[in-house]
Amino acid sequence: MPFGCLALRDGRSYNSLSDVTDKYEIGQVLKAKEFCELCLVKERQTDKVYVCKKFLKKDGRKVRKAAKNEIMILKMYHCDTNLPNVLFLVATGGDVFDWILDQGNYTERDAANVIRQVLEAVAYLHSLNIVHRNLKLENLMYYRESNHNKVVLRDFYLSRFENGSITEPCGTPEYLAPEVVARHRYGRPVDCWAVGVIMYILLSGNPPFYDETEEENTDMHNRIIFCRIVAGEFEFDSPYWDEISPAAKELVCKLMEVDPMLRITAQDALLHGWIAGNGASEKNLKEGVCAQFEKNFAKAKWRVRGIYYHTQQSCTTCQVPLVTVLITLLENGTINNRITDKDSTVKIVMPNKAVVY
């Protein structure tokens, strides 16, 4: 199992809130969602800090439906009460995006190391018939600040088992595969497309599909993006791609193949020369990539627009506001929290007593 995937060894469930509070000291609420609250908790015996996802009592049927996929995907157990609690370790290594901005030297080899780990995680998920459905640069982070060699995936809220083709469109607009945008049946290849988008961004600092008009209307912006995605209209623009190796460009094209039947799989992508061989260049890309990162991402242009695009059973479109909770676990065990309005992702990755191989 790659580092970016999780499995639960302990099958314990908590049958009441008191079962949780007996073992954990519940702290401040980090974020309130429609169906749940995220709060800091500290294990009384060890002083280890976790994030607890507490599912609210109101509208129990909706709560169970909202929680079902994520809990199943993470192989957790939840009880039959109206207040199940799921515990996560706090991942403290920071976003891959922020790490790149902080480096003095950044090469294709660095990008290949990130993409390799993402592909390993995706290949493992796909071997279990799991589709992540919301892979994006913002959902990649490092497990520990002291070790930036281990990349982990987060945000399994939209993940689901591929028991037959999936029909409901969901995800973040700029990362959606053509078959999702076109409302066709889809499956695991959508994750490979998203990895291609991430790879494109890591190598150039630019998104492959963008709105040149700077349209402020979200619906209009998405229509422009979606038309280009369905047509597969992306280019290796100069000067951003002038120094990028042919092997990298080839893999991007294979991952972002419009026809899902012809799109490379995660397992096959791991065998590509850019990942498995010496195809990745050692030339420093820091200046060009980071300049585009800051232009396209650091100013939160994408993060503000990066709404979840999700069709409910009523066939209405739900646009979810974005909020980020940045959590840093300091060496002395204290917590420093910074809450902004730029993203919807909470930096929680590992479930309680998870085993990482």
PDB file of C-alpha atoms in Angstrom, residues 33 52 63 91 104 129 161 197 213 215 244 251 257 270 281 294 323 325:
ATOM      1  CA  LYS A  33     -20.220  22.029   7.912  1.00  0.00           C
ATOM      2  CA  CYS A  52     -12.438  14.785  15.380  1.00  0.00           C
ATOM      3  CA  VAL A  63     -26.033  12.773   7.971  1.00  0.00           C
ATOM      4  CA  ALA A  91      -0.793  15.958   8.985  1.00  0.00           C
ATOM      5  CA  GLY A 104      15.574  27.418  -3.703  1.00  0.00           C
ATOM      6  CA  ASN A 129     -12.349  -0.084  -7.221  1.00  0.00           C
ATOM      7  CA  PHE A 161     -16.650   2.654  -4.948  1.00  0.00           C
ATOM      8  CA  VAL A 197      -3.829  18.396 -14.725  1.00  0.00           C
ATOM      9  CA  THR A 213     -11.630  36.730 -20.304  1.00  0.00           C
ATOM     10  CA  GLU A 215     -14.936  36.266 -16.283  1.00  0.00           C
ATOM     11  CA  ILE A 244      10.398  20.871 -20.184  1.00  0.00           C
ATOM     12  CA  LEU A 251       3.040  11.674 -20.163  1.00  0.00           C
ATOM     13  CA  GLU A 257      -6.324  11.924 -23.333  1.00  0.00           C
ATOM     14  CA  LEU A 270       4.153   4.455 -13.157  1.00  0.00           C
ATOM     15  CA  SER A 281      15.254  16.850 -16.299  1.00  0.00           C
ATOM     16  CA  GLU A 294       2.015  33.195  -7.514  1.00  0.00           C
ATOM     17  CA  VAL A 323     -12.927  27.840   3.612  1.00  0.00           C
ATOM     18  CA  VAL A 325      -8.439  25.606   8.084  1.00  0.00           C
TER      19      VAL A 325
END
